[in-house]
mmCIF file of C-alpha atoms in Angstrom:
data_model
loop_
_atom_site.group_PDB
_atom_site.id
_atom_site.type_symbol
_atom_site.label_atom_id
_atom_site.label_comp_id
_atom_site.label_asym_id
_atom_site.label_seq_id
_atom_site.Cartn_x
_atom_site.Cartn_y
_atom_site.Cartn_z
ATOM 1 C CA MET A 1 120.826 106.964 144.778
ATOM 2 C CA LEU A 2 119.520 105.333 141.381
ATOM 3 C CA PHE A 3 121.881 103.143 139.050
ATOM 4 C CA LEU A 4 121.847 102.023 135.312
ATOM 5 C CA LEU A 5 123.554 98.862 135.110
ATOM 6 C CA PHE A 6 125.824 97.559 132.149
ATOM 7 C CA GLN A 7 128.597 94.910 131.292
ATOM 8 C CA VAL A 8 131.873 94.955 129.393
ATOM 9 C CA GLY A 9 132.453 91.621 128.918
ATOM 10 C CA PRO A 10 132.062 89.912 131.945
ATOM 11 C CA ASP A 11 132.330 92.690 134.104
ATOM 12 C CA ARG A 12 129.315 94.660 135.642
ATOM 13 C CA TYR A 13 129.339 98.479 135.757
ATOM 14 C CA ALA A 14 127.036 100.820 136.887
ATOM 15 C CA LEU A 15 126.449 104.934 135.609
ATOM 16 C CA GLU A 16 124.603 106.996 138.232
ATOM 17 C CA ALA A 17 120.795 107.078 136.371
ATOM 18 C CA SER A 18 121.197 111.095 136.684
ATOM 19 C CA ARG A 19 123.373 111.615 134.454
ATOM 20 C CA VAL A 20 121.812 109.222 131.664
ATOM 21 C CA VAL A 21 119.604 110.655 129.116
ATOM 22 C CA GLU A 22 118.510 108.119 127.499
ATOM 23 C CA VAL A 23 119.298 104.350 126.308
ATOM 24 C CA VAL A 24 118.823 103.915 122.925
ATOM 25 C CA PRO A 25 119.084 100.909 120.560
ATOM 26 C CA LEU A 26 122.578 100.385 118.805
ATOM 27 C CA LEU A 27 122.226 102.710 116.158
ATOM 28 C CA GLN A 28 124.508 102.600 112.891
ATOM 29 C CA MET A 29 127.835 104.913 113.500
ATOM 30 C CA ASN A 30 129.486 107.130 111.019
ATOM 31 C CA ARG A 31 132.905 106.176 111.792
ATOM 32 C CA ILE A 32 135.857 108.857 111.929
ATOM 33 C CA PRO A 33 138.885 107.877 110.304
ATOM 34 C CA GLY A 34 141.989 108.268 112.656
ATOM 35 C CA ALA A 35 140.021 108.368 115.692
ATOM 36 C CA PRO A 36 141.693 106.811 118.936
ATOM 37 C CA ARG A 37 140.717 103.957 119.987
ATOM 38 C CA GLY A 38 137.461 103.383 121.575
ATOM 39 C CA VAL A 39 135.501 105.959 119.860
ATOM 40 C CA ALA A 40 132.831 104.215 117.834
ATOM 41 C CA GLY A 41 132.206 107.276 115.570
ATOM 42 C CA PHE A 42 128.947 109.478 115.632
ATOM 43 C CA PHE A 43 125.268 108.635 115.392
ATOM 44 C CA GLN A 44 122.626 110.942 114.586
ATOM 45 C CA TYR A 45 120.517 111.454 117.805
ATOM 46 C CA ARG A 46 117.202 113.815 117.508
ATOM 47 C CA GLY A 47 118.704 116.382 115.025
ATOM 48 C CA GLN A 48 121.960 116.260 115.981
ATOM 49 C CA SER A 49 125.318 114.318 116.038
ATOM 50 C CA VAL A 50 126.675 112.753 119.104
ATOM 51 C CA PRO A 51 129.986 111.097 119.511
ATOM 52 C CA ALA A 52 129.786 107.515 120.737
ATOM 53 C CA VAL A 53 132.653 105.639 122.737
ATOM 54 C CA ASP A 54 132.712 101.980 122.527
ATOM 55 C CA LEU A 55 133.343 100.503 126.450
ATOM 56 C CA CYS A 56 134.140 96.980 125.088
ATOM 57 C CA GLN A 57 136.483 98.569 122.640
ATOM 58 C CA LEU A 58 138.186 100.411 125.224
ATOM 59 C CA ALA A 59 138.214 97.820 127.997
ATOM 60 C CA LEU A 60 138.886 94.785 125.993
ATOM 61 C CA GLN A 61 140.334 95.716 122.337
ATOM 62 C CA GLN A 62 137.200 94.470 120.421
ATOM 63 C CA PRO A 63 134.353 95.957 119.386
ATOM 64 C CA ALA A 64 130.859 95.490 121.326
ATOM 65 C CA PRO A 65 128.963 92.238 119.865
ATOM 66 C CA GLU A 66 125.859 93.271 117.882
ATOM 67 C CA ARG A 67 123.409 91.794 120.245
ATOM 68 C CA LEU A 68 119.870 93.287 120.979
ATOM 69 C CA GLY A 69 120.969 93.711 124.346
ATOM 70 C CA THR A 70 123.791 95.934 123.461
ATOM 71 C CA ARG A 71 122.799 99.814 123.836
ATOM 72 C CA ILE A 72 123.869 103.477 123.259
ATOM 73 C CA ILE A 73 123.683 104.896 126.851
ATOM 74 C CA VAL A 74 123.583 108.679 126.236
ATOM 75 C CA VAL A 75 125.047 110.608 129.029
ATOM 76 C CA ARG A 76 125.883 114.332 129.351
ATOM 77 C CA HIS A 77 129.925 114.833 129.633
ATOM 78 C CA PRO A 78 131.206 118.084 130.427
ATOM 79 C CA ASP A 79 133.435 119.677 127.489
ATOM 80 C CA SER A 80 136.326 121.380 128.002
ATOM 81 C CA GLN A 81 134.522 124.946 128.860
ATOM 82 C CA GLY A 82 132.270 122.770 131.245
ATOM 83 C CA ARG A 83 129.594 122.792 128.984
ATOM 84 C CA GLU A 84 127.313 119.924 129.185
ATOM 85 C CA GLN A 85 127.679 117.516 125.977
ATOM 86 C CA LEU A 86 125.956 114.644 124.874
ATOM 87 C CA LEU A 87 127.955 111.410 124.606
ATOM 88 C CA GLY A 88 126.922 107.489 123.829
ATOM 89 C CA LEU A 89 128.539 104.867 125.534
ATOM 90 C CA VAL A 90 128.101 101.706 123.858
ATOM 91 C CA ALA A 91 127.938 98.899 126.481
ATOM 92 C CA GLU A 92 126.322 95.431 127.080
ATOM 93 C CA GLN A 93 123.062 94.359 128.784
ATOM 94 C CA ALA A 94 122.062 98.082 129.964
ATOM 95 C CA THR A 95 118.955 96.506 130.942
ATOM 96 C CA ARG A 96 119.003 96.822 134.551
ATOM 97 C CA LEU A 97 118.067 99.915 137.271
ATOM 98 C CA LEU A 98 119.523 99.368 140.862
ATOM 99 C CA ARG A 99 118.625 101.502 143.784
ATOM 100 C CA LYS A 100 121.470 101.942 146.371
ATOM 101 C CA GLU A 101 122.046 104.348 149.247
ATOM 102 C CA ALA A 102 125.258 106.331 149.113
ATOM 103 C CA ALA A 103 125.873 104.710 152.625
ATOM 104 C CA GLU A 104 125.878 101.013 151.416
ATOM 105 C CA LEU A 105 128.218 101.841 148.814
ATOM 106 C CA ALA A 106 131.921 100.536 149.540
ATOM 107 C CA ALA A 107 135.091 102.865 149.675
ATOM 108 C CA PRO A 108 136.839 103.524 146.232
ATOM 109 C CA ALA A 109 138.494 100.083 145.346
ATOM 110 C CA ALA A 110 142.398 100.376 144.653
ATOM 111 C CA SER A 111 141.815 101.350 141.313
ATOM 112 C CA ALA A 112 140.472 104.580 141.959
ATOM 113 C CA GLY A 113 143.824 105.788 142.134
ATOM 114 C CA ILE A 114 144.454 104.846 138.556
ATOM 115 C CA SER A 115 141.737 106.530 136.915
ATOM 116 C CA PRO A 116 139.670 109.123 138.101
ATOM 117 C CA HIS A 117 136.568 107.743 136.363
ATOM 118 C CA LEU A 118 135.957 104.787 138.710
ATOM 119 C CA GLY A 119 133.573 104.923 141.882
ATOM 120 C CA PRO A 120 133.109 103.594 144.732
ATOM 121 C CA LEU A 121 132.076 99.732 144.409
ATOM 122 C CA ILE A 122 128.808 98.645 144.675
ATOM 123 C CA GLN A 123 127.903 95.070 146.241
ATOM 124 C CA ASP A 124 125.222 93.167 145.442
ATOM 125 C CA PRO A 125 124.105 89.589 145.902
ATOM 126 C CA SER A 126 126.020 88.359 142.835
ATOM 127 C CA GLY A 127 128.885 90.386 143.410
ATOM 128 C CA VAL A 128 130.745 93.452 142.835
ATOM 129 C CA ILE A 129 129.872 96.294 140.361
ATOM 130 C CA GLN A 130 132.151 99.011 139.361
ATOM 131 C CA TRP A 131 130.628 102.671 139.651
ATOM 132 C CA ILE A 132 131.403 104.746 136.592
ATOM 133 C CA ARG A 133 131.805 108.367 136.963
ATOM 134 C CA ALA A 134 130.863 109.319 133.220
ATOM 135 C CA GLU A 135 131.690 112.569 133.820
ATOM 136 C CA HIS A 136 135.268 111.337 133.641
ATOM 137 C CA LEU A 137 135.305 108.962 131.305
ATOM 138 C CA LEU A 138 137.253 110.708 128.755
ATOM 139 C CA SER A 139 140.917 111.725 128.673
ATOM 140 C CA SER A 140 141.285 115.354 127.858
ATOM 141 C CA GLY A 141 142.868 114.678 124.664
ATOM 142 C CA VAL A 142 139.505 112.326 123.590
ATOM 143 C CA ARG A 143 137.496 115.025 125.178
ATOM 144 C CA ASP A 144 138.698 117.830 122.770
ATOM 145 C CA LEU A 145 138.719 115.445 119.855
ATOM 146 C CA LEU A 146 134.905 114.784 120.364
ATOM 147 C CA PHE A 147 133.867 117.838 121.709
ATOM 148 C CA PRO A 148 136.108 120.445 119.668
ATOM 149 C CA VAL A 149 136.346 124.054 121.319
ATOM 150 C CA PRO A 150 135.246 126.377 118.796
ATOM 151 C CA ALA A 151 137.606 128.652 117.240
ATOM 152 C CA PRO A 152 138.588 131.976 118.700
ATOM 153 C CA ALA A 153 136.814 133.937 115.941
ATOM 154 C CA GLU A 154 133.941 131.541 115.920
ATOM 155 C CA ARG A 155 133.493 132.004 119.935
ATOM 156 C CA GLY A 156 133.653 135.823 119.734
ATOM 157 C CA LEU A 157 130.919 135.801 117.378
ATOM 158 C CA GLN A 158 128.519 133.490 119.384
ATOM 159 C CA GLU A 159 129.305 134.729 122.840
ATOM 160 C CA PRO A 160 131.048 137.156 123.885
ATOM 161 C CA ASP A 161 133.745 136.373 126.518
ATOM 162 C CA SER A 162 132.337 137.254 130.110
ATOM 163 C CA PRO A 163 134.393 139.541 132.241
ATOM 164 C CA MET B 1 112.160 85.617 115.577
ATOM 165 C CA SER B 2 113.173 82.736 117.351
ATOM 166 C CA LEU B 3 115.071 82.097 120.745
ATOM 167 C CA PRO B 4 118.844 80.626 119.599
ATOM 168 C CA ALA B 5 118.033 76.865 119.998
ATOM 169 C CA LYS B 6 120.924 77.004 122.793
ATOM 170 C CA PRO B 7 120.889 79.791 124.974
ATOM 171 C CA ALA B 8 124.247 81.799 125.794
ATOM 172 C CA ASP B 9 125.963 81.148 128.695
ATOM 173 C CA PRO B 10 124.147 83.302 131.376
ATOM 174 C CA ALA B 11 126.153 86.534 132.272
ATOM 175 C CA PRO B 12 128.187 86.299 135.237
ATOM 176 C CA GLY B 13 126.552 87.230 138.178
ATOM 177 C CA ILE B 14 123.012 85.768 137.452
ATOM 178 C CA PRO B 15 122.063 82.865 139.134
ATOM 179 C CA ALA B 16 122.080 79.639 136.856
ATOM 180 C CA ALA B 17 118.962 79.183 135.880
ATOM 181 C CA PRO B 18 117.862 75.700 135.138
ATOM 182 C CA ALA B 19 116.414 75.835 131.880
ATOM 183 C CA ASP B 20 112.596 76.578 132.198
ATOM 184 C CA CYS B 21 112.489 75.645 135.979
ATOM 185 C CA TRP B 22 109.107 77.313 136.286
ATOM 186 C CA ASN B 23 107.794 74.667 133.773
ATOM 187 C CA ARG B 24 109.328 71.696 135.691
ATOM 188 C CA ILE B 25 109.169 72.901 139.400
ATOM 189 C CA GLY B 26 106.934 76.362 139.381
ATOM 190 C CA THR B 27 103.930 77.500 138.738
ATOM 191 C CA ALA B 28 103.248 75.879 135.317
ATOM 192 C CA GLY B 29 104.776 72.826 136.449
ATOM 193 C CA ASP B 30 104.415 70.834 140.217
ATOM 194 C CA GLY B 31 105.417 74.023 142.401
ATOM 195 C CA SER B 32 107.592 72.019 144.256
ATOM 196 C CA CYS B 33 110.192 75.028 144.341
ATOM 197 C CA ARG B 34 110.661 76.183 147.625
ATOM 198 C CA GLU B 35 111.451 79.434 146.410
ATOM 199 C CA LEU B 36 107.335 79.628 145.836
ATOM 200 C CA LYS B 37 107.369 80.181 149.498
ATOM 201 C CA GLN B 38 108.770 83.447 149.039
ATOM 202 C CA PHE B 39 107.817 84.497 145.860
ATOM 203 C CA ASN B 40 104.503 83.069 145.605
ATOM 204 C CA GLN B 41 104.750 83.269 141.669
ATOM 205 C CA CYS B 42 107.277 82.517 139.015
ATOM 206 C CA ARG B 43 106.604 86.114 137.846
ATOM 207 C CA TYR B 44 108.181 87.624 141.019
ATOM 208 C CA CYS B 45 110.749 85.280 141.132
ATOM 209 C CA PRO B 46 114.402 86.988 140.486
ATOM 210 C CA VAL B 47 115.338 83.759 138.012
ATOM 211 C CA TYR B 48 112.329 84.127 136.073
ATOM 212 C CA ALA B 49 113.118 87.938 135.281
ATOM 213 C CA GLU B 50 116.868 86.945 134.133
ATOM 214 C CA ALA B 51 115.410 84.412 132.102
ATOM 215 C CA GLY B 52 113.336 87.139 130.503
ATOM 216 C CA LEU B 53 116.287 89.315 130.255
ATOM 217 C CA ARG B 54 117.973 86.610 128.273
ATOM 218 C CA VAL B 55 115.529 87.164 125.727
ATOM 219 C CA LEU B 56 117.665 90.281 124.637
ATOM 220 C CA ASP B 57 120.747 88.177 124.350
ATOM 221 C CA ARG B 58 120.443 87.492 120.567
ATOM 222 C CA ASN B 59 121.656 88.677 117.529
ATOM 223 C CA LEU B 60 119.854 91.938 115.841
ATOM 224 C CA PRO B 61 117.213 91.321 113.180
ATOM 225 C CA PRO B 62 117.755 92.260 110.082
ATOM 226 C CA GLU B 63 117.054 96.170 109.105
ATOM 227 C CA TYR B 64 117.001 96.708 112.938
ATOM 228 C CA ARG B 65 119.733 99.122 113.490
ATOM 229 C CA ARG B 66 118.933 100.850 109.690
ATOM 230 C CA GLU B 67 115.134 101.550 111.282
ATOM 231 C CA TRP B 68 116.115 102.521 114.643
ATOM 232 C CA THR B 69 118.669 105.103 113.181
ATOM 233 C CA ALA B 70 116.029 106.394 111.332
ATOM 234 C CA TYR B 71 113.790 106.615 114.337
ATOM 235 C CA TYR B 72 116.416 108.308 116.306
ATOM 236 C CA ALA B 73 117.792 110.707 113.973
ATOM 237 C CA GLU B 74 114.352 112.773 113.803
ATOM 238 C CA LYS B 75 114.229 115.589 115.843
ATOM 239 C CA ARG B 76 111.866 115.437 118.428
ATOM 240 C CA ASP B 77 109.434 117.756 118.101
ATOM 241 C CA PRO B 78 108.456 119.436 121.713
ATOM 242 C CA ALA B 79 105.489 121.236 120.229
ATOM 243 C CA ALA B 80 104.013 117.500 119.688
ATOM 244 C CA ALA B 81 103.254 116.485 122.695
ATOM 245 C CA GLY B 82 100.690 119.013 123.827
ATOM 246 C CA ARG B 83 98.749 118.195 120.441
ATOM 247 C CA PRO B 84 95.307 116.692 120.786
ATOM 248 C CA ALA B 85 95.776 112.836 120.164
ATOM 249 C CA VAL B 86 93.306 110.631 118.313
ATOM 250 C CA LEU B 87 92.821 106.769 117.725
ATOM 251 C CA VAL B 88 92.449 106.301 113.800
ATOM 252 C CA PHE B 89 90.507 103.086 112.785
ATOM 253 C CA ARG B 90 88.261 101.942 109.596
ATOM 254 C CA LEU B 91 84.591 100.658 109.768
ATOM 255 C CA GLY B 92 83.661 99.718 106.823
ATOM 256 C CA PRO B 93 85.007 102.164 103.897
ATOM 257 C CA GLU B 94 85.262 104.891 106.339
ATOM 258 C CA TRP B 95 88.585 106.073 108.452
ATOM 259 C CA LEU B 96 87.177 107.482 111.534
ATOM 260 C CA ALA B 97 89.148 108.819 114.662
ATOM 261 C CA LEU B 98 88.059 109.360 118.227
ATOM 262 C CA PRO B 99 89.707 111.231 120.923
ATOM 263 C CA ALA B 100 92.590 108.953 122.579
ATOM 264 C CA ARG B 101 91.429 109.465 125.740
ATOM 265 C CA VAL B 102 88.354 107.384 125.269
ATOM 266 C CA PHE B 103 90.099 104.258 124.753
ATOM 267 C CA GLN B 104 90.574 101.890 127.560
ATOM 268 C CA GLU B 105 92.043 98.823 125.470
ATOM 269 C CA ILE B 106 92.317 97.101 121.896
ATOM 270 C CA LEU B 107 91.502 93.463 121.970
ATOM 271 C CA GLU B 108 91.662 90.704 119.250
ATOM 272 C CA HIS B 109 88.792 89.453 118.049
ATOM 273 C CA ARG B 110 87.089 87.248 120.042
ATOM 274 C CA PRO B 111 83.436 85.837 120.129
ATOM 275 C CA VAL B 112 80.196 87.984 120.674
ATOM 276 C CA HIS B 113 77.790 86.285 122.650
ATOM 277 C CA THR B 114 74.062 87.118 121.177
ATOM 278 C CA VAL B 115 71.323 88.715 123.821
ATOM 279 C CA PRO B 116 67.692 87.061 123.103
ATOM 280 C CA HIS B 117 65.066 89.530 121.734
ATOM 281 C CA ARG B 118 67.566 92.189 121.212
ATOM 282 C CA ARG B 119 68.379 91.414 117.668
ATOM 283 C CA ASN B 120 67.561 94.820 116.083
ATOM 284 C CA GLY B 121 68.786 98.037 116.694
ATOM 285 C CA ILE B 122 72.941 98.366 117.455
ATOM 286 C CA LEU B 123 73.798 96.009 120.103
ATOM 287 C CA LEU B 124 75.517 92.885 118.701
ATOM 288 C CA GLY B 125 75.519 91.061 121.865
ATOM 289 C CA LEU B 126 77.775 90.769 124.850
ATOM 290 C CA VAL B 127 81.827 90.318 124.853
ATOM 291 C CA SER B 128 83.425 89.127 127.996
ATOM 292 C CA VAL B 129 86.644 92.008 128.951
ATOM 293 C CA ARG B 130 88.463 90.662 131.655
ATOM 294 C CA GLY B 131 85.674 89.341 133.061
ATOM 295 C CA GLU B 132 83.381 92.038 132.837
ATOM 296 C CA LEU B 133 80.517 91.492 130.305
ATOM 297 C CA LEU B 134 80.131 94.599 128.225
ATOM 298 C CA PRO B 135 77.746 95.523 125.225
ATOM 299 C CA CYS B 136 79.099 95.351 121.811
ATOM 300 C CA VAL B 137 77.664 97.718 119.783
ATOM 301 C CA ALA B 138 77.408 98.216 115.712
ATOM 302 C CA MET B 139 79.114 101.342 115.494
ATOM 303 C CA ASP B 140 79.042 101.353 111.763
ATOM 304 C CA ARG B 141 75.065 100.261 112.339
ATOM 305 C CA LEU B 142 74.525 103.594 114.209
ATOM 306 C CA LEU B 143 76.559 106.139 111.604
ATOM 307 C CA GLY B 144 74.612 104.692 108.792
ATOM 308 C CA LEU B 145 77.608 103.174 107.331
ATOM 309 C CA PRO B 146 77.564 100.742 104.502
ATOM 310 C CA SER B 147 78.117 97.233 106.409
ATOM 311 C CA GLY B 148 80.241 95.600 103.328
ATOM 312 C CA LYS B 149 84.008 95.859 103.172
ATOM 313 C CA PRO B 150 85.981 98.143 100.254
ATOM 314 C CA ALA B 151 87.496 96.164 97.490
ATOM 315 C CA GLY B 152 90.548 94.500 98.045
ATOM 316 C CA SER B 153 89.940 95.074 101.971
ATOM 317 C CA PRO B 154 92.253 93.060 104.657
ATOM 318 C CA SER B 155 90.791 89.977 106.038
ATOM 319 C CA LEU B 156 89.454 89.466 109.891
ATOM 320 C CA PHE B 157 93.230 89.308 110.817
ATOM 321 C CA PHE B 158 93.062 93.109 110.863
ATOM 322 C CA ALA B 159 89.691 93.493 112.746
ATOM 323 C CA ARG B 160 89.804 94.573 116.334
ATOM 324 C CA LEU B 161 87.248 95.028 119.614
ATOM 325 C CA LEU B 162 87.965 98.710 120.913
ATOM 326 C CA VAL B 163 86.890 99.234 124.281
ATOM 327 C CA VAL B 164 85.827 102.709 125.057
ATOM 328 C CA SER B 165 84.972 104.478 128.048
ATOM 329 C CA TRP B 166 82.842 108.183 128.505
ATOM 330 C CA GLU B 167 81.035 109.309 131.457
ATOM 331 C CA ASN B 168 81.300 105.706 133.276
ATOM 332 C CA ARG B 169 79.767 104.142 130.269
ATOM 333 C CA ARG B 170 82.255 100.778 128.921
ATOM 334 C CA LEU B 171 81.111 99.489 125.929
ATOM 335 C CA VAL B 172 82.984 97.570 123.019
ATOM 336 C CA PHE B 173 82.522 98.157 119.296
ATOM 337 C CA PRO B 174 83.981 96.133 116.433
ATOM 338 C CA ALA B 175 86.473 97.881 114.001
ATOM 339 C CA ASP B 176 87.572 96.644 110.735
ATOM 340 C CA GLU B 177 91.137 97.977 111.124
ATOM 341 C CA VAL B 178 92.910 100.464 113.652
ATOM 342 C CA HIS B 179 95.888 102.010 112.688
ATOM 343 C CA GLY B 180 96.950 103.822 115.947
ATOM 344 C CA LEU B 181 97.412 106.930 117.240
ATOM 345 C CA HIS B 182 97.621 110.520 115.328
ATOM 346 C CA ARG B 183 98.424 113.573 116.885
ATOM 347 C CA PHE B 184 97.325 116.648 114.537
ATOM 348 C CA ARG B 185 97.655 120.417 114.902
ATOM 349 C CA PRO B 186 94.086 122.175 115.623
ATOM 350 C CA ASP B 187 94.107 124.319 112.771
ATOM 351 C CA GLU B 188 94.143 120.802 110.681
ATOM 352 C CA LEU B 189 91.000 119.873 111.866
ATOM 353 C CA VAL B 190 88.647 121.121 109.326
ATOM 354 C CA ARG B 191 84.566 121.518 110.089
ATOM 355 C CA PRO B 192 82.316 119.379 107.553
ATOM 356 C CA PRO B 193 80.143 121.053 105.331
ATOM 357 C CA ALA B 194 77.126 122.287 107.042
ATOM 358 C CA THR B 195 75.071 120.587 104.118
ATOM 359 C CA LEU B 196 76.009 117.336 104.191
ATOM 360 C CA ALA B 197 72.997 115.176 105.757
ATOM 361 C CA GLN B 198 74.583 111.762 105.968
ATOM 362 C CA SER B 199 73.833 110.794 109.339
ATOM 363 C CA SER B 200 77.925 109.655 110.018
ATOM 364 C CA PHE B 201 78.454 113.367 109.820
ATOM 365 C CA ALA B 202 75.841 114.210 112.435
ATOM 366 C CA PHE B 203 78.797 112.932 115.108
ATOM 367 C CA THR B 204 81.709 114.703 113.436
ATOM 368 C CA ALA B 205 83.455 116.900 115.208
ATOM 369 C CA GLY B 206 85.681 117.628 112.143
ATOM 370 C CA VAL B 207 87.441 116.245 109.161
ATOM 371 C CA LEU B 208 91.630 115.301 109.109
ATOM 372 C CA GLN B 209 93.419 115.072 106.258
ATOM 373 C CA TRP B 210 95.735 111.889 107.215
ATOM 374 C CA GLN B 211 97.658 110.165 104.454
ATOM 375 C CA GLU B 212 95.430 111.320 101.805
ATOM 376 C CA ARG B 213 92.729 110.237 103.489
ATOM 377 C CA GLN B 214 89.484 111.917 104.818
ATOM 378 C CA VAL B 215 89.569 110.726 108.820
ATOM 379 C CA GLY B 216 86.235 111.820 110.441
ATOM 380 C CA VAL B 217 87.055 113.178 113.954
ATOM 381 C CA LEU B 218 83.739 111.758 115.974
ATOM 382 C CA ASP B 219 82.527 113.996 118.582
ATOM 383 C CA PRO B 220 82.500 111.435 121.916
ATOM 384 C CA GLY B 221 79.563 113.361 123.372
ATOM 385 C CA TRP B 222 77.102 113.574 120.819
ATOM 386 C CA LEU B 223 78.309 109.579 119.874
ATOM 387 C CA PHE B 224 78.114 108.165 123.313
ATOM 388 C CA ALA B 225 74.448 110.173 123.642
ATOM 389 C CA ALA B 226 72.774 108.442 120.675
ATOM 390 C CA ILE B 227 74.463 105.110 121.829
ATOM 391 C CA ASN B 228 72.643 105.571 125.404
ATOM 392 C CA ARG B 229 69.572 106.268 123.681
ATOM 393 C CA ASN B 230 69.881 103.083 121.107
ATOM 394 C CA LEU B 231 70.638 100.970 124.072
ATOM 395 C CA ALA B 232 68.454 102.048 126.927
#
């Protein structure tokens, strides 16, 4: 399995590379007034508005530093209907890939019971890396805020309910 | 852009690299580093790679966010990928283009070694490219272009040597300026008027409108045939 490594403050994390669409530089954000903590805003990505979550803000209560190594990782995240939507994750040092076989992964840490997005730990010579399951990163409240469910009337027009 | 005077603390998990060890005990130094047995060259050593990544540990240059925001806001045109690409360059007053696949390398200006008894014709001399001597050809002479620079033209700073390859023939020609790649729709390529007798049009497959300029797209087959005849 191929992982994209990144950092949030001093901690190292990994995302499964197959969920990553693209890693883009730190772009300008349109902030959302009153958005929950960690939501950095929307950015324009190839003709569409994509919401972004600042992982540093989420984990460390301070925004990601404006450095060249700080990137937006564009991942696919399911909305409440199970459709894949684009989501940006602002993270530091998103510059490296790591290949690990599934057998080499340690069992999920004790923290896995706390949050569904924490996967097994990955060992490498300089320590452990926490695998983040991007598809479980957003709580359902934040997810429905960022990927609003279309109103029933609107949905009826666009896609008739399947039996 | 310059590195900060004092590099930030290395991220955890990164072996604390002695600053520029490669210059002291590595390949560029006295070669006493014991890691060299394993990696042979500093460039294969993870310490060196980590130091390279630390270049990214800098503040954003001004305008960085604005420029990239404009770039990524553009919708990607899926049709563009299939369009033919040409490299646009300038010879004297004329903007010309050749298919991108013809080009192998674009080099900074470097000395051209003249060849005795070959002072006429289009051969300017030989140029060393990665240890290989390649003929350097005056494309403007072949095309019959005026050699003078247009008014207010840029200096040698923009001049480049273009390494091209066609049917196993590699050669180099100087250009006064290189714009870069340009993709076009096939219907944008206009056939040159048949009445034009100017010799540069003899090799022209068509004319493109590009940034309010006319770019002559050269046909590599005809062009290289003429070069080969001239060099033979």
